[in-house]
Amino acid sequence: DDAHQALQQLRMLQQKLSQNPSPDAQSGAGDGGDNAASDSTQQPNQSGQANAPAANQAANAGGDGQIISQDDAEVIDKKAFKDMTRNLYPLNPEQVVKLKQIYETSEYAKASTAGTPPKPTATSQYVNLSPGS
């Protein structure tokens, strides 16, 4: 539910930025987008990098440079998803397993009663000390 709400807020912010971004917000989004773009587009397809400058030129030629290209929107979406998953699930699987083991150990310790230790058993034997027995 929180993730859904955050995603809606992100989309509303993207719509506002696409309609009338301020120069500070646009440069901030460009700085964040460049890092994510270099991470995500270098490996999958090299043609995406060639298309990005053409899309940026078309956006700048069309008006005052406030239009966000489709590639930038995809980069923003990917970065937002990555940040949300990091916020919702900050631990990696190995850390989750370790945490679960610690939790189960502590639950077992709480469930077991300390109690008193069992009393030692004493036995007695009759010993005949008479000679020849």
GROMACS .gro file of C-alpha atoms in nm:
model
  133
    1ASP     CA    1   0.000   0.000   0.000
    2ASP     CA    2   0.285   0.238   0.087
    3ALA     CA    3   0.468   0.142  -0.230
    4HIS     CA    4   0.156   0.205  -0.438
    5GLN     CA    5   0.109   0.546  -0.278
    6ALA     CA    6   0.474   0.638  -0.335
    7LEU     CA    7   0.446   0.529  -0.698
    8GLN     CA    8   0.141   0.751  -0.746
    9GLN     CA    9   0.325   1.045  -0.589
   10LEU     CA   10   0.621   0.984  -0.817
   11ARG     CA   11   0.398   0.981  -1.125
   12MET     CA   12   0.230   1.304  -1.017
   13LEU     CA   13   0.574   1.462  -0.968
   14GLN     CA   14   0.683   1.342  -1.312
   15GLN     CA   15   0.372   1.496  -1.467
   16LYS     CA   16   0.437   1.826  -1.292
   17LEU     CA   17   0.799   1.822  -1.407
   18SER     CA   18   0.700   1.747  -1.763
   19GLN     CA   19   0.453   2.037  -1.764
   20ASN     CA   20   0.665   2.308  -1.600
   21PRO     CA   21   0.994   2.207  -1.438
   22SER     CA   22   1.206   2.468  -1.268
   23PRO     CA   23   1.570   2.504  -1.381
   24ASP     CA   24   1.694   2.363  -1.048
   25ALA     CA   25   1.465   2.059  -1.063
   26GLN     CA   26   1.552   1.994  -1.425
   27SER     CA   27   1.926   2.001  -1.359
   28GLY     CA   28   1.878   1.782  -1.049
   29ALA     CA   29   1.678   1.528  -1.245
   30GLY     CA   30   1.941   1.535  -1.518
   31ASP     CA   31   2.220   1.469  -1.267
   32GLY     CA   32   2.036   1.176  -1.111
   33GLY     CA   33   1.928   1.047  -1.448
   34ASP     CA   34   2.277   1.049  -1.595
   35ASN     CA   35   2.407   0.805  -1.333
   36ALA     CA   36   2.113   0.570  -1.377
   37ALA     CA   37   2.129   0.604  -1.754
   38SER     CA   38   2.493   0.504  -1.762
   39ASP     CA   39   2.420   0.204  -1.538
   40SER     CA   40   2.112   0.080  -1.722
   41THR     CA   41   2.180   0.158  -2.087
   42GLN     CA   42   2.542   0.054  -2.124
   43GLN     CA   43   2.479  -0.316  -2.090
   44PRO     CA   44   2.140  -0.387  -2.254
   45ASN     CA   45   2.164  -0.191  -2.579
   46GLN     CA   46   2.412   0.050  -2.727
   47SER     CA   47   2.150   0.184  -2.970
   48GLY     CA   48   1.960   0.338  -2.677
   49GLN     CA   49   2.252   0.573  -2.615
   50ALA     CA   50   2.255   0.680  -2.979
   51ASN     CA   51   1.881   0.751  -2.968
   52ALA     CA   52   1.900   0.955  -2.646
   53PRO     CA   53   2.089   1.254  -2.797
   54ALA     CA   54   1.852   1.259  -3.093
   55ALA     CA   55   1.553   1.262  -2.859
   56ASN     CA   56   1.711   1.540  -2.652
   57GLN     CA   57   1.780   1.744  -2.966
   58ALA     CA   58   1.422   1.701  -3.082
   59ALA     CA   59   1.294   1.807  -2.741
   60ASN     CA   60   1.519   2.113  -2.734
   61ALA     CA   61   1.436   2.211  -3.091
   62GLY     CA   62   1.064   2.185  -3.019
   63GLY     CA   63   1.055   2.459  -2.758
   64ASP     CA   64   1.223   2.595  -2.450
   65GLY     CA   65   1.390   2.268  -2.343
   66GLN     CA   66   1.146   2.180  -2.065
   67ILE     CA   67   1.018   1.860  -2.227
   68ILE     CA   68   1.139   1.533  -2.075
   69SER     CA   69   1.217   1.270  -2.336
   70GLN     CA   70   1.081   0.917  -2.319
   71ASP     CA   71   1.428   0.779  -2.238
   72ASP     CA   72   1.462   1.018  -1.944
   73ALA     CA   73   1.119   0.916  -1.816
   74GLU     CA   74   1.217   0.549  -1.834
   75VAL     CA   75   1.542   0.618  -1.648
   76ILE     CA   76   1.349   0.808  -1.381
   77ASP     CA   77   1.102   0.519  -1.348
   78LYS     CA   78   1.383   0.264  -1.315
   79LYS     CA   79   1.565   0.474  -1.058
   80ALA     CA   80   1.246   0.531  -0.861
   81PHE     CA   81   1.169   0.159  -0.860
   82LYS     CA   82   1.523   0.077  -0.748
   83ASP     CA   83   1.506   0.335  -0.468
   84MET     CA   84   1.166   0.208  -0.353
   85THR     CA   85   1.283  -0.153  -0.338
   86ARG     CA   86   1.593  -0.045  -0.147
   87ASN     CA   87   1.374   0.147   0.101
   88LEU     CA   88   1.120  -0.133   0.140
   89TYR     CA   89   1.369  -0.421   0.142
   90PRO     CA   90   1.702  -0.286   0.267
   91LEU     CA   91   1.849  -0.630   0.350
   92ASN     CA   92   1.991  -0.877   0.103
   93PRO     CA   93   1.880  -1.244   0.122
   94GLU     CA   94   2.183  -1.357   0.324
   95GLN     CA   95   2.116  -1.090   0.586
   96VAL     CA   96   1.750  -1.194   0.602
   97VAL     CA   97   1.848  -1.559   0.667
   98LYS     CA   98   2.094  -1.456   0.940
   99LEU     CA   99   1.834  -1.230   1.101
  100LYS     CA  100   1.577  -1.511   1.093
  101GLN     CA  101   1.823  -1.751   1.261
  102ILE     CA  102   1.894  -1.497   1.535
  103TYR     CA  103   1.521  -1.442   1.585
  104GLU     CA  104   1.444  -1.815   1.604
  105THR     CA  105   1.728  -1.868   1.853
  106SER     CA  106   1.597  -1.593   2.077
  107GLU     CA  107   1.240  -1.725   2.052
  108TYR     CA  108   1.360  -2.074   2.149
  109ALA     CA  109   1.549  -1.929   2.444
  110LYS     CA  110   1.238  -1.741   2.557
  111ALA     CA  111   1.016  -2.048   2.523
  112SER     CA  112   1.240  -2.282   2.719
  113THR     CA  113   1.203  -2.258   3.094
  114ALA     CA  114   1.514  -2.217   3.299
  115GLY     CA  115   1.360  -2.391   3.601
  116THR     CA  116   1.557  -2.569   3.867
  117PRO     CA  117   1.804  -2.838   3.770
  118PRO     CA  118   1.704  -3.194   3.858
  119LYS     CA  119   1.808  -3.319   4.198
  120PRO     CA  120   2.095  -3.564   4.195
  121THR     CA  121   1.991  -3.916   4.280
  122ALA     CA  122   2.158  -4.081   4.575
  123THR     CA  123   2.175  -4.455   4.610
  124SER     CA  124   2.273  -4.654   4.909
  125GLN     CA  125   2.405  -5.004   4.926
  126TYR     CA  126   2.448  -5.234   5.218
  127VAL     CA  127   2.804  -5.344   5.243
  128ASN     CA  128   2.891  -5.648   5.448
  129LEU     CA  129   3.225  -5.589   5.614
  130SER     CA  130   3.251  -5.928   5.775
  131PRO     CA  131   3.553  -6.139   5.673
  132GLY     CA  132   3.498  -6.383   5.392
  133SER     CA  133   3.201  -6.215   5.237
   0.00000   0.00000   0.00000
